[in-house]
Short mmCIF file of C-alpha atoms in Angstrom, two decimals:
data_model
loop_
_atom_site.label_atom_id
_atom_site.label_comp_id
_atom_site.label_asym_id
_atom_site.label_seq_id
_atom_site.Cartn_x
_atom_site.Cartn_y
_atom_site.Cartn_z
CA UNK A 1 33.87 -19.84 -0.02
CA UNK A 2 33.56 -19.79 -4.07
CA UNK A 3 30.63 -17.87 -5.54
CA UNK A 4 28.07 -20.44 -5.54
CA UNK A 5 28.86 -21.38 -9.44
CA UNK A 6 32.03 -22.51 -8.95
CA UNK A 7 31.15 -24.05 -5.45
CA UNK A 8 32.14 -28.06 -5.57
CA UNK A 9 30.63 -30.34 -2.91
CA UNK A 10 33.72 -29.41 -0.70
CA UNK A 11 32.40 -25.99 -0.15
CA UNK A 12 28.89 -27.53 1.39
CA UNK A 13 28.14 -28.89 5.03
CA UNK A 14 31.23 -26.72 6.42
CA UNK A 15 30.55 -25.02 9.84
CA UNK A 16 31.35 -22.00 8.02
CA UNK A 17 28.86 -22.55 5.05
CA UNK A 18 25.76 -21.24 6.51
CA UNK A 19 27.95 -17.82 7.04
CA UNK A 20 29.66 -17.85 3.96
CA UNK A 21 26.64 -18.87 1.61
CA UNK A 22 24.95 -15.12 1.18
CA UNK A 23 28.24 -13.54 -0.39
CA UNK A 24 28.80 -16.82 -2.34
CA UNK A 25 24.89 -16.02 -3.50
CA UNK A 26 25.97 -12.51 -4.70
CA UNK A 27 28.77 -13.21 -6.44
CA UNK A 28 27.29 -14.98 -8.86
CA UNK A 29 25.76 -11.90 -10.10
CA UNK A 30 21.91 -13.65 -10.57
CA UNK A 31 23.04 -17.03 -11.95
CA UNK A 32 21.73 -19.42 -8.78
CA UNK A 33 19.41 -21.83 -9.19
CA UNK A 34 17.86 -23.10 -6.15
CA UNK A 35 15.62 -25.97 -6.65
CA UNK A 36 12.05 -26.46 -3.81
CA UNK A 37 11.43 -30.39 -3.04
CA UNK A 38 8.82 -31.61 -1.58
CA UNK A 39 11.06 -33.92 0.46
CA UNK A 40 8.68 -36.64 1.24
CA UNK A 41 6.61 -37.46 -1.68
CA UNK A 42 7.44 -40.26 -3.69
CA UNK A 43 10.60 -39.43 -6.50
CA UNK A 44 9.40 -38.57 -9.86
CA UNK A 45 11.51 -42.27 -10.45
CA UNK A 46 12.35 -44.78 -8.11
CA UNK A 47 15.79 -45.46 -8.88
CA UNK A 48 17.28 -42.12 -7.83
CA UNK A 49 15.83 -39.21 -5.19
CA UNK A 50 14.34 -35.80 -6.71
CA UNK A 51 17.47 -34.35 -4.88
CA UNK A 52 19.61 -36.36 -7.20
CA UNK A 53 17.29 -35.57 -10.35
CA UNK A 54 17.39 -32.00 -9.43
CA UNK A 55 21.02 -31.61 -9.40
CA UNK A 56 21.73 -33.41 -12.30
CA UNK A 57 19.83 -31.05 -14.17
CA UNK A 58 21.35 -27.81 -13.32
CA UNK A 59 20.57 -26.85 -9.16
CA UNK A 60 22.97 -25.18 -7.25
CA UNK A 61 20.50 -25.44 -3.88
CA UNK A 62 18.11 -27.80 -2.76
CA UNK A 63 15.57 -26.78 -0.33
CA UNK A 64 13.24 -29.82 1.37
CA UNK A 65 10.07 -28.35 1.98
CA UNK A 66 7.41 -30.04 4.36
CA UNK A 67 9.90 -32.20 5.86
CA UNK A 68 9.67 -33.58 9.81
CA UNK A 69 12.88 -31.86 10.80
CA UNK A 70 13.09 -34.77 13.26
CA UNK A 71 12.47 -38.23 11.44
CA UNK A 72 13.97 -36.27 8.65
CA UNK A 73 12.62 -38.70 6.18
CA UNK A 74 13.58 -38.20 2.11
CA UNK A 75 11.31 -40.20 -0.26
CA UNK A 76 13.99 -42.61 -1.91
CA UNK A 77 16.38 -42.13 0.80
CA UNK A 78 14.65 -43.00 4.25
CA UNK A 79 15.21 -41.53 7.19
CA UNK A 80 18.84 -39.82 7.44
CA UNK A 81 20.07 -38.50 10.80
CA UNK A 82 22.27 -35.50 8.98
CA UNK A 83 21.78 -33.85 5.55
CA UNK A 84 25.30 -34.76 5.16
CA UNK A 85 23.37 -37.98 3.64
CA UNK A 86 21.99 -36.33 1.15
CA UNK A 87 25.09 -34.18 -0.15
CA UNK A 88 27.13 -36.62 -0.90
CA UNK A 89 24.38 -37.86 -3.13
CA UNK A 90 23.93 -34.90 -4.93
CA UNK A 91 27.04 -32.46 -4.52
CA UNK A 92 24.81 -29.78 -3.88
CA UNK A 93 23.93 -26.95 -0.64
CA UNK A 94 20.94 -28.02 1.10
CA UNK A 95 18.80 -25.95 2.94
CA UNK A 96 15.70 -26.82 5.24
CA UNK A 97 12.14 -25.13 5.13
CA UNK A 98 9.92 -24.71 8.44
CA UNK A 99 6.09 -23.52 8.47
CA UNK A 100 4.98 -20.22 10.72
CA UNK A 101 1.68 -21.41 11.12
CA UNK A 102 -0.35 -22.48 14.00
CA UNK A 103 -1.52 -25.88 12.90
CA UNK A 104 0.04 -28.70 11.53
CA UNK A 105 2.51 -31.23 12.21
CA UNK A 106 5.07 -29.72 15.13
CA UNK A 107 8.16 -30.19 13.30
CA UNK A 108 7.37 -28.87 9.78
CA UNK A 109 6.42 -25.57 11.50
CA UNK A 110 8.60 -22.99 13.27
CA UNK A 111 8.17 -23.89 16.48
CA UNK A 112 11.11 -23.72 19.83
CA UNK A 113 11.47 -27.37 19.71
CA UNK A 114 11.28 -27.79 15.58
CA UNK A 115 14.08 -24.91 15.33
CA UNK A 116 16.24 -26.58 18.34
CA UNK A 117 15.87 -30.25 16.05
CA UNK A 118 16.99 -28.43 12.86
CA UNK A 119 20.13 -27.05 14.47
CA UNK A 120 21.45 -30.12 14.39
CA UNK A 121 20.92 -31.31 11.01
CA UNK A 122 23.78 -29.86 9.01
CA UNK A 123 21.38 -27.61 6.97
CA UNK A 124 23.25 -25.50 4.56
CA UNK A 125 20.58 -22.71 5.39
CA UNK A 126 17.33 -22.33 7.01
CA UNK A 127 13.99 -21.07 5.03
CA UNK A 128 10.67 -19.97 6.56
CA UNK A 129 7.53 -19.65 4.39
CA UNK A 130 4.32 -17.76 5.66
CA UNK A 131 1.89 -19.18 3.63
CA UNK A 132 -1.86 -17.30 3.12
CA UNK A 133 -3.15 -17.83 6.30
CA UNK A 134 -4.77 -16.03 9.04
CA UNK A 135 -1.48 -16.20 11.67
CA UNK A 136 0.65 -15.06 9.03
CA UNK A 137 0.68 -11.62 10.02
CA UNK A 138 3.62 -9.69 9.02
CA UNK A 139 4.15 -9.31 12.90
CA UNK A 140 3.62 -12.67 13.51
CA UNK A 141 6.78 -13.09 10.45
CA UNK A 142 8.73 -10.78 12.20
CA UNK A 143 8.10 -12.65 15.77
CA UNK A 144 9.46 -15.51 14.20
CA UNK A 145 12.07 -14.43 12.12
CA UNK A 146 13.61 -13.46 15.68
CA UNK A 147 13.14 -16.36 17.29
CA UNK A 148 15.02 -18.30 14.27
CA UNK A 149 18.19 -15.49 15.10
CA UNK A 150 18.09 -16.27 19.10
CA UNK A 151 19.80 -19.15 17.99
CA UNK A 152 20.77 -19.31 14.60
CA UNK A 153 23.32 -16.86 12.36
CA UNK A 154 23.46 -18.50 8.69
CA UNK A 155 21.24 -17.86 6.19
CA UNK A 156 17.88 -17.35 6.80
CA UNK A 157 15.54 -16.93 3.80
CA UNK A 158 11.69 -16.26 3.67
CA UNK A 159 9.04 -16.46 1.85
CA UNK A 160 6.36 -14.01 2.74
CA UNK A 161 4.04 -16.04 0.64
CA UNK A 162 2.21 -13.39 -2.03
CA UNK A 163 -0.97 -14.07 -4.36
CA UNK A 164 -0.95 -10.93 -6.00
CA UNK A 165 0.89 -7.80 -6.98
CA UNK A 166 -1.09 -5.51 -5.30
CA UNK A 167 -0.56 -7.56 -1.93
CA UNK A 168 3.41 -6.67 -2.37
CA UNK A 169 4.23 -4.29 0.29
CA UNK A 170 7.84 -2.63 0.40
CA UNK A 171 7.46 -1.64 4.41
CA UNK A 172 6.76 -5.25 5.30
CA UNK A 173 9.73 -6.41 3.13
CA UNK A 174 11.73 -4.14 4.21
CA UNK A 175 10.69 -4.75 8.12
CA UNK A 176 11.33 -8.43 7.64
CA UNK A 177 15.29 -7.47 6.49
CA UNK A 178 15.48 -5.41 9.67
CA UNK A 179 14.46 -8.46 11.74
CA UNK A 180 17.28 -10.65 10.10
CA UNK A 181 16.42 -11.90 6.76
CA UNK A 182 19.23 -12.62 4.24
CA UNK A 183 17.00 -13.75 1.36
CA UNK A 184 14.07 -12.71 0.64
CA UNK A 185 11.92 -15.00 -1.60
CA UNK A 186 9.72 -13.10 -3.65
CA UNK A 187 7.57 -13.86 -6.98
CA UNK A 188 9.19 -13.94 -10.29
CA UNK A 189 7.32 -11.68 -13.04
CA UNK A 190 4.68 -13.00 -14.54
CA UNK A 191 4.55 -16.37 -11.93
CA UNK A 192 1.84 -14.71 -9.73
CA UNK A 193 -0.78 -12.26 -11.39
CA UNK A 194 0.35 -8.55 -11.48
CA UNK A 195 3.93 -8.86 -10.20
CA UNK A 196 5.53 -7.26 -13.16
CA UNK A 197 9.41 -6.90 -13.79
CA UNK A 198 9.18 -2.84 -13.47
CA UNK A 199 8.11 -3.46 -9.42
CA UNK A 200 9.94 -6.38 -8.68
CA UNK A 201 12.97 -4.48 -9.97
CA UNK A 202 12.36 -1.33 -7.75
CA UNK A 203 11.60 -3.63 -4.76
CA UNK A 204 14.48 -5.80 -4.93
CA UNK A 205 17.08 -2.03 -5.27
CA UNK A 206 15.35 -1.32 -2.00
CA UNK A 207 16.03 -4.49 -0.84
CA UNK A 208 18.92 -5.22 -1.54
CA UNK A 209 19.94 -1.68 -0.13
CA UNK A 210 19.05 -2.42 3.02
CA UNK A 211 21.46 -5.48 3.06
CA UNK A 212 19.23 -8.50 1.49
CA UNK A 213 19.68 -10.55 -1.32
CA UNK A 214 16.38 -11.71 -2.93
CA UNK A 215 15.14 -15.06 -4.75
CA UNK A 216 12.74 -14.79 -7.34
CA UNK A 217 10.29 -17.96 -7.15
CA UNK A 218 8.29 -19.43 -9.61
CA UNK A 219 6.05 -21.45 -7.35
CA UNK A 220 2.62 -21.29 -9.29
CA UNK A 221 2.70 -24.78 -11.22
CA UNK A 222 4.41 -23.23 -13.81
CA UNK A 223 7.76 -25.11 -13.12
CA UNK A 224 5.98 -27.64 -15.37
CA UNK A 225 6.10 -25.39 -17.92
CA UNK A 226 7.28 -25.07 -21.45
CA UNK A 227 10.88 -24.30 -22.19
CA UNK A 228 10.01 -20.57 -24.05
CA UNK A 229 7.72 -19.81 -21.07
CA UNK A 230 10.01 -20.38 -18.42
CA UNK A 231 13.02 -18.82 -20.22
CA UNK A 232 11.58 -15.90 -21.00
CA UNK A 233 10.04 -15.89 -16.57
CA UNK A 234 14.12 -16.13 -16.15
CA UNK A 235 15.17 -13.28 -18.16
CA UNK A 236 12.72 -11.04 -16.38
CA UNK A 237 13.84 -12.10 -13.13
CA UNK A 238 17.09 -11.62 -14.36
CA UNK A 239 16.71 -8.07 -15.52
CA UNK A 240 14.76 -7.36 -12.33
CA UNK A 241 18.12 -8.09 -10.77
CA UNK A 242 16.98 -10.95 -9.06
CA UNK A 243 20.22 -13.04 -7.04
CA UNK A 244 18.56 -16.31 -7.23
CA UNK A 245 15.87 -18.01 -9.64
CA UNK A 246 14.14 -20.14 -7.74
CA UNK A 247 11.45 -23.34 -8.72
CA UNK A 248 9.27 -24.75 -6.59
CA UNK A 249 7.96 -28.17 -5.97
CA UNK A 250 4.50 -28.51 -8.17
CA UNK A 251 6.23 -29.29 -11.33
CA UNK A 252 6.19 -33.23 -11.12
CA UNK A 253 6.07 -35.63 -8.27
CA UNK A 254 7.73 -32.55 -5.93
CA UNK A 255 10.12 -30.95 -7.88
CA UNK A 256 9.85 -28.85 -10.78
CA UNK A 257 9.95 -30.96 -14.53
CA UNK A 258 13.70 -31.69 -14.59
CA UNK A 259 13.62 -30.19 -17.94
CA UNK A 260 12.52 -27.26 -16.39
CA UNK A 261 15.39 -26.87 -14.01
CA UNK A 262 17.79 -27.30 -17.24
CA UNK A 263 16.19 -24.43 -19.13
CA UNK A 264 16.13 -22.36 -16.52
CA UNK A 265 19.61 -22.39 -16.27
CA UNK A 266 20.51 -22.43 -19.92
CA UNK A 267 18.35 -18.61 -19.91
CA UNK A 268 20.51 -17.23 -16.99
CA UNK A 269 23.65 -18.30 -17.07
CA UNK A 270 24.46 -20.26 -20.77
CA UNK A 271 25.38 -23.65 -21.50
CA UNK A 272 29.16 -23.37 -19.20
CA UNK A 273 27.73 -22.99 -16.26
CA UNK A 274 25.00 -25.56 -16.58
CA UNK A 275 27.11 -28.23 -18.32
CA UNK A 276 29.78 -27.88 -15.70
CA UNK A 277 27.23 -28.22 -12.89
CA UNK A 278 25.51 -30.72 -14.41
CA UNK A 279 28.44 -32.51 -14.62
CA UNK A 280 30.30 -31.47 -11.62
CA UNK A 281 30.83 -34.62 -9.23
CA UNK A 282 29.30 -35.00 -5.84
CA UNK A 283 32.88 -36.38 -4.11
CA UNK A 284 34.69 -32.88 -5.61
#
């Protein structure tokens, strides 16, 4: 497989992609943009699907987020039996997020059943987030994490969900790489108060040392931001050595401002890159 830049719609939805995709990630030396959806809320516009919108505007990755793994149901595309239905919309890799979490709707949470449905979706990779909850122990992440490799050995990411700086802790990171974790989604300097560039960057060498990549997320609202603010959020991550820059969904109608996405990219990896994938067909 091509580093991820130079990755054409070919390279996505091959057996082999969910294997391949983590040295794809890190040869692109920091310059993947993965783009959060929240995969069943209305499209920011009608005509197309915020997988579409998000694509043409620079992502490399799409990851659905609070989808029913089993109706898998995209706003502006219906229900879809394979994500192969959605790549040759947008060209694009596409992962699939799952909940830990005790409550909720079964099968937008890790559960034995929801992780036996996904399997059979054609997801580029799999994502967990632990969001702030009482369950969300780090051994409850770990539990999980190992249930997700009883069965499954592509790319896993997580998101250990994190609301300060102070709450970053390099044993739990580090535990959650032992446990199988390819991609570890952490917050992008300056997107959640007191993660600063200086620890993210010592955290991700120790990281990425013990055989992760990581994805710095900007998942606060501020992937509605201003083109200076989110440059310059993109640079840090950057020189923090982050693999991936990541945007969440709270932007716009669940995506981040499309604008947003385009900026991004411009910061990190100049206008080649993002003109080519911008432009970059989805039958390539």
């Amino acid at each position: 497989m091509n580093r991820i830049l130079a990755c054409t719609a070919s390279d996505f939805g091959k057996e082999t992609t969910p294997l391949e995709i983590k040295n794809a990630i890190k040869a692109s030396e920091g310059r993947v943009v993965l783009v959060n959806l929240a995969a069943e809320n209305a499209p920011l516009y009608p005509e197309v699907t915020n997988g579409e919108m998000a694509a043409a505007f620079g992502a490399d990755l799409l990851l659905l987020k609070g989808i029913d793994v089993k109706t898998l149901k995209i706003a502006g595309l219906g229900e879809i039996s394979h994500l192969s239905e959605l790549r040759k919309l947008t060209g694009t890799g596409v992962g699939i997020n799952l909940e830990i979490a005790d409550g909720g709707p079964e099968f937008k949470r890790l559960t034995p059943a929801s992780l036996a449905e996904v399997l059979t979706k054609g997801a580029d990779f799999l994502s967990l987030t632990a969001y702030v909850k009482p369950e969300a122990t780090p051994e409850r992440i770990i539990s999980d994490i190992h249930l997700v490799r009883g069965s499954y050995a592509g790319l896993l990411a997580l998101n250990p969900v994190v609301s300060h700086g102070a709450d970053l802790k390099l044993e739990h990171l580090l535990a959650y790489v032992a446990a199988g974790v390819d991609l570890l989604t952490l917050p992008a300097p300056g997107a959640v108060a007191g993660v600063t560039e200086a620890q993210l960057s010592e955290i991700i060498l120790a990281v990425r040392a013990a055989g992760a990549l990581v994805s710095t997320t900007v998942g606060t609202s501020q992937e509605g931001t201003d083109k200076a603010t989110i440059q310059s959020i993109a640079l840090a991550a950057k020189r923090a050595r982050a693999d991936v820059f990541e945007l969440g969904d709270a932007g716009v109608a669940g995506m981040p401002v499309p604008t947003t996405i385009y900026n991004a990219s411009i910061a990190i990896r100049g206008r080649r890159h993002t003109f080519v994938r911008m432009a970059r067909g989805a039958n390539r």
